[in-house]
Amino acid sequence: MLNLSNLSPAYGSTKNEKRIGRGEGSTRGGTSTRGHKGAKSRSGYKRKSGFEGGQMPLQRRVPKFGFTNINRVEYKGINLDALATLLEKNSATTMDAAYFVANGLVSKNAKIKILGRGEIATAVEVHAHAFSKSAVEAIEKAGGKAVTL
């Protein structure tokens, strides 16, 4: 009967590791499979990341262009139609960051921007980090209020 005490790998599926540097009689003594001379044969050799043997490395061959602004603020956009579907599911008078996180629209630390696609019919107070002009108009037209955090 097969159980945990007598498990073994299938025949031929495992091999013994090469034991190098154990003398000439092992046929892997001497240079210990490292070849003759050069940096790779020495102890303490460590290949530099990205080194391609003297060939121009990839990070220098690929063209670089453009500009990355380190102060850019990334917003998670939520459209008015998403707000309308949320209001259909559960009516709320105020929608803030915690409300959006609880309903799975944004992650906890995301900055929120309300965008103007779609329509909203009910009056609701929306708290967000930013609003598009059309979103503010639509919210106020429905009798709601757009509050910038």
PDB file of C-alpha atoms in Angstrom:
ATOM      1  CA  MET A   1       0.000   0.000   0.000  1.00  0.00           C
ATOM      2  CA  LEU A   2       1.264   3.470  -0.918  1.00  0.00           C
ATOM      3  CA  ASN A   3       1.483   6.062   1.864  1.00  0.00           C
ATOM      4  CA  LEU A   4       3.689   8.985   2.923  1.00  0.00           C
ATOM      5  CA  SER A   5       6.297   6.727   4.535  1.00  0.00           C
ATOM      6  CA  ASN A   6       7.183   4.879   1.322  1.00  0.00           C
ATOM      7  CA  LEU A   7       6.899   7.561  -1.388  1.00  0.00           C
ATOM      8  CA  SER A   8       9.837   7.828  -3.784  1.00  0.00           C
ATOM      9  CA  PRO A   9      10.392   9.546  -7.135  1.00  0.00           C
ATOM     10  CA  ALA A  10       9.800   7.575 -10.338  1.00  0.00           C
ATOM     11  CA  TYR A  11      12.787   5.630 -11.663  1.00  0.00           C
ATOM     12  CA  GLY A  12      14.980   7.833 -13.880  1.00  0.00           C
ATOM     13  CA  SER A  13      13.343  11.106 -12.850  1.00  0.00           C
ATOM     14  CA  THR A  14      16.165  12.171 -10.515  1.00  0.00           C
ATOM     15  CA  LYS A  15      19.932  12.315 -11.011  1.00  0.00           C
ATOM     16  CA  ASN A  16      22.822  12.776  -8.626  1.00  0.00           C
ATOM     17  CA  GLU A  17      24.289  16.289  -8.660  1.00  0.00           C
ATOM     18  CA  LYS A  18      27.718  16.894 -10.246  1.00  0.00           C
ATOM     19  CA  ARG A  19      30.275  17.033  -7.437  1.00  0.00           C
ATOM     20  CA  ILE A  20      32.971  19.378  -8.664  1.00  0.00           C
ATOM     21  CA  GLY A  21      36.317  20.292  -7.150  1.00  0.00           C
ATOM     22  CA  ARG A  22      36.841  16.930  -5.423  1.00  0.00           C
ATOM     23  CA  GLY A  23      40.209  16.001  -6.922  1.00  0.00           C
ATOM     24  CA  GLU A  24      41.518  14.612 -10.190  1.00  0.00           C
ATOM     25  CA  GLY A  25      40.067  11.164  -9.616  1.00  0.00           C
ATOM     26  CA  SER A  26      36.550  12.547  -9.884  1.00  0.00           C
ATOM     27  CA  THR A  27      37.281  13.805 -13.462  1.00  0.00           C
ATOM     28  CA  ARG A  28      35.959  17.178 -12.294  1.00  0.00           C
ATOM     29  CA  GLY A  29      38.978  18.444 -10.372  1.00  0.00           C
ATOM     30  CA  GLY A  30      41.555  20.873 -11.722  1.00  0.00           C
ATOM     31  CA  THR A  31      39.601  23.727 -13.233  1.00  0.00           C
ATOM     32  CA  SER A  32      36.358  22.332 -11.761  1.00  0.00           C
ATOM     33  CA  THR A  33      34.337  22.780 -14.993  1.00  0.00           C
ATOM     34  CA  ARG A  34      35.178  26.501 -15.153  1.00  0.00           C
ATOM     35  CA  GLY A  35      37.577  26.360 -18.083  1.00  0.00           C
ATOM     36  CA  HIS A  36      40.946  28.117 -18.254  1.00  0.00           C
ATOM     37  CA  LYS A  37      41.563  31.767 -17.301  1.00  0.00           C
ATOM     38  CA  GLY A  38      39.164  34.707 -17.541  1.00  0.00           C
ATOM     39  CA  ALA A  39      36.883  36.372 -15.027  1.00  0.00           C
ATOM     40  CA  LYS A  40      34.418  33.468 -14.903  1.00  0.00           C
ATOM     41  CA  SER A  41      37.115  31.060 -13.774  1.00  0.00           C
ATOM     42  CA  ARG A  42      38.084  33.145 -10.749  1.00  0.00           C
ATOM     43  CA  SER A  43      36.538  32.940  -7.313  1.00  0.00           C
ATOM     44  CA  GLY A  44      34.398  35.938  -6.383  1.00  0.00           C
ATOM     45  CA  TYR A  45      33.256  36.468  -9.972  1.00  0.00           C
ATOM     46  CA  LYS A  46      29.886  38.165 -10.221  1.00  0.00           C
ATOM     47  CA  ARG A  47      28.300  39.098 -13.544  1.00  0.00           C
ATOM     48  CA  LYS A  48      27.133  42.705 -13.782  1.00  0.00           C
ATOM     49  CA  SER A  49      23.395  42.918 -14.473  1.00  0.00           C
ATOM     50  CA  GLY A  50      22.796  43.991 -18.055  1.00  0.00           C
ATOM     51  CA  PHE A  51      26.347  43.097 -19.167  1.00  0.00           C
ATOM     52  CA  GLU A  52      26.344  41.533 -22.631  1.00  0.00           C
ATOM     53  CA  GLY A  53      29.994  40.594 -23.068  1.00  0.00           C
ATOM     54  CA  GLY A  54      31.130  43.953 -24.403  1.00  0.00           C
ATOM     55  CA  GLN A  55      28.226  44.271 -26.848  1.00  0.00           C
ATOM     56  CA  MET A  56      26.277  47.503 -26.470  1.00  0.00           C
ATOM     57  CA  PRO A  57      23.731  46.591 -23.763  1.00  0.00           C
ATOM     58  CA  LEU A  58      20.000  46.745 -24.386  1.00  0.00           C
ATOM     59  CA  GLN A  59      19.387  49.642 -22.020  1.00  0.00           C
ATOM     60  CA  ARG A  60      21.815  51.741 -24.069  1.00  0.00           C
ATOM     61  CA  ARG A  61      20.624  50.549 -27.508  1.00  0.00           C
ATOM     62  CA  VAL A  62      16.969  51.431 -26.958  1.00  0.00           C
ATOM     63  CA  PRO A  63      16.159  55.079 -27.747  1.00  0.00           C
ATOM     64  CA  LYS A  64      15.015  57.253 -24.889  1.00  0.00           C
ATOM     65  CA  PHE A  65      12.690  60.193 -25.369  1.00  0.00           C
ATOM     66  CA  GLY A  66      10.006  62.197 -23.650  1.00  0.00           C
ATOM     67  CA  PHE A  67       9.666  63.526 -20.142  1.00  0.00           C
ATOM     68  CA  THR A  68       8.296  62.008 -16.961  1.00  0.00           C
ATOM     69  CA  ASN A  69       6.965  64.508 -14.470  1.00  0.00           C
ATOM     70  CA  ILE A  70       7.780  63.256 -10.966  1.00  0.00           C
ATOM     71  CA  ASN A  71       5.090  65.516  -9.476  1.00  0.00           C
ATOM     72  CA  ARG A  72       2.253  64.120 -11.636  1.00  0.00           C
ATOM     73  CA  VAL A  73      -0.906  63.311  -9.704  1.00  0.00           C
ATOM     74  CA  GLU A  74      -2.711  60.165 -10.907  1.00  0.00           C
ATOM     75  CA  TYR A  75      -6.484  60.212 -10.480  1.00  0.00           C
ATOM     76  CA  LYS A  76      -8.897  57.296 -10.655  1.00  0.00           C
ATOM     77  CA  GLY A  77     -11.721  58.458 -12.894  1.00  0.00           C
ATOM     78  CA  ILE A  78     -15.337  57.697 -12.011  1.00  0.00           C
ATOM     79  CA  ASN A  79     -18.032  58.653 -14.512  1.00  0.00           C
ATOM     80  CA  LEU A  80     -21.505  59.905 -13.674  1.00  0.00           C
ATOM     81  CA  ASP A  81     -23.114  56.769 -15.120  1.00  0.00           C
ATOM     82  CA  ALA A  82     -21.222  54.699 -12.515  1.00  0.00           C
ATOM     83  CA  LEU A  83     -22.577  56.996  -9.789  1.00  0.00           C
ATOM     84  CA  ALA A  84     -26.094  56.592 -11.208  1.00  0.00           C
ATOM     85  CA  THR A  85     -25.897  52.780 -11.114  1.00  0.00           C
ATOM     86  CA  LEU A  86     -24.639  52.953  -7.521  1.00  0.00           C
ATOM     87  CA  LEU A  87     -27.564  55.182  -6.567  1.00  0.00           C
ATOM     88  CA  GLU A  88     -29.992  52.689  -8.147  1.00  0.00           C
ATOM     89  CA  LYS A  89     -28.553  49.853  -6.033  1.00  0.00           C
ATOM     90  CA  ASN A  90     -28.440  51.718  -2.726  1.00  0.00           C
ATOM     91  CA  SER A  91     -29.660  55.254  -2.260  1.00  0.00           C
ATOM     92  CA  ALA A  92     -27.213  57.588  -0.566  1.00  0.00           C
ATOM     93  CA  THR A  93     -27.256  61.289   0.217  1.00  0.00           C
ATOM     94  CA  THR A  94     -23.474  61.711   0.249  1.00  0.00           C
ATOM     95  CA  MET A  95     -20.794  59.916  -1.741  1.00  0.00           C
ATOM     96  CA  ASP A  96     -17.272  60.244  -0.373  1.00  0.00           C
ATOM     97  CA  ALA A  97     -13.999  58.316  -0.730  1.00  0.00           C
ATOM     98  CA  ALA A  98     -15.017  55.739   1.891  1.00  0.00           C
ATOM     99  CA  TYR A  99     -18.277  55.113   0.013  1.00  0.00           C
ATOM    100  CA  PHE A 100     -16.418  54.519  -3.278  1.00  0.00           C
ATOM    101  CA  VAL A 101     -13.943  52.167  -1.555  1.00  0.00           C
ATOM    102  CA  ALA A 102     -16.766  50.235   0.114  1.00  0.00           C
ATOM    103  CA  ASN A 103     -18.482  49.743  -3.257  1.00  0.00           C
ATOM    104  CA  GLY A 104     -15.249  48.624  -4.961  1.00  0.00           C
ATOM    105  CA  LEU A 105     -14.831  51.521  -7.388  1.00  0.00           C
ATOM    106  CA  VAL A 106     -11.422  52.649  -6.120  1.00  0.00           C
ATOM    107  CA  SER A 107      -8.648  51.440  -3.854  1.00  0.00           C
ATOM    108  CA  LYS A 108      -8.134  52.930  -0.411  1.00  0.00           C
ATOM    109  CA  ASN A 109      -5.392  55.460  -1.214  1.00  0.00           C
ATOM    110  CA  ALA A 110      -6.491  56.465  -4.732  1.00  0.00           C
ATOM    111  CA  LYS A 111      -7.256  60.057  -5.622  1.00  0.00           C
ATOM    112  CA  ILE A 112     -10.698  60.340  -7.184  1.00  0.00           C
ATOM    113  CA  LYS A 113     -11.828  62.468 -10.135  1.00  0.00           C
ATOM    114  CA  ILE A 114     -15.482  62.585 -11.153  1.00  0.00           C
ATOM    115  CA  LEU A 115     -15.923  62.677 -14.931  1.00  0.00           C
ATOM    116  CA  GLY A 116     -18.942  63.811 -16.938  1.00  0.00           C
ATOM    117  CA  ARG A 117     -19.964  60.786 -19.040  1.00  0.00           C
ATOM    118  CA  GLY A 118     -23.565  59.811 -18.397  1.00  0.00           C
ATOM    119  CA  GLU A 119     -26.345  61.487 -16.471  1.00  0.00           C
ATOM    120  CA  ILE A 120     -27.369  61.634 -12.845  1.00  0.00           C
ATOM    121  CA  ALA A 121     -30.993  62.175 -11.840  1.00  0.00           C
ATOM    122  CA  THR A 122     -31.029  62.283  -8.032  1.00  0.00           C
ATOM    123  CA  ALA A 123     -29.622  65.023  -5.818  1.00  0.00           C
ATOM    124  CA  VAL A 124     -26.485  63.798  -4.077  1.00  0.00           C
ATOM    125  CA  GLU A 125     -23.496  65.412  -2.394  1.00  0.00           C
ATOM    126  CA  VAL A 126     -20.291  64.072  -4.003  1.00  0.00           C
ATOM    127  CA  HIS A 127     -16.899  64.443  -2.296  1.00  0.00           C
ATOM    128  CA  ALA A 128     -13.853  63.899  -4.549  1.00  0.00           C
ATOM    129  CA  HIS A 129     -10.342  65.206  -5.136  1.00  0.00           C
ATOM    130  CA  ALA A 130     -11.201  66.654  -8.557  1.00  0.00           C
ATOM    131  CA  PHE A 131     -14.164  67.177 -10.900  1.00  0.00           C
ATOM    132  CA  SER A 132     -14.513  67.850 -14.597  1.00  0.00           C
ATOM    133  CA  LYS A 133     -16.564  70.923 -15.518  1.00  0.00           C
ATOM    134  CA  SER A 134     -19.294  68.850 -17.156  1.00  0.00           C
ATOM    135  CA  ALA A 135     -19.553  66.619 -14.065  1.00  0.00           C
ATOM    136  CA  VAL A 136     -19.988  69.621 -11.748  1.00  0.00           C
ATOM    137  CA  GLU A 137     -22.685  71.046 -14.060  1.00  0.00           C
ATOM    138  CA  ALA A 138     -24.579  67.737 -14.198  1.00  0.00           C
ATOM    139  CA  ILE A 139     -24.441  67.199 -10.412  1.00  0.00           C
ATOM    140  CA  GLU A 140     -25.629  70.742  -9.672  1.00  0.00           C
ATOM    141  CA  LYS A 141     -28.320  70.509 -12.361  1.00  0.00           C
ATOM    142  CA  ALA A 142     -29.724  67.435 -10.567  1.00  0.00           C
ATOM    143  CA  GLY A 143     -29.820  69.449  -7.320  1.00  0.00           C
ATOM    144  CA  GLY A 144     -26.677  67.966  -5.817  1.00  0.00           C
ATOM    145  CA  LYS A 145     -23.414  69.422  -4.631  1.00  0.00           C
ATOM    146  CA  ALA A 146     -19.795  68.793  -5.781  1.00  0.00           C
ATOM    147  CA  VAL A 147     -17.324  69.135  -2.889  1.00  0.00           C
ATOM    148  CA  THR A 148     -13.597  69.137  -3.651  1.00  0.00           C
ATOM    149  CA  LEU A 149     -11.438  67.455  -0.999  1.00  0.00           C
TER     150      LEU A 149
END
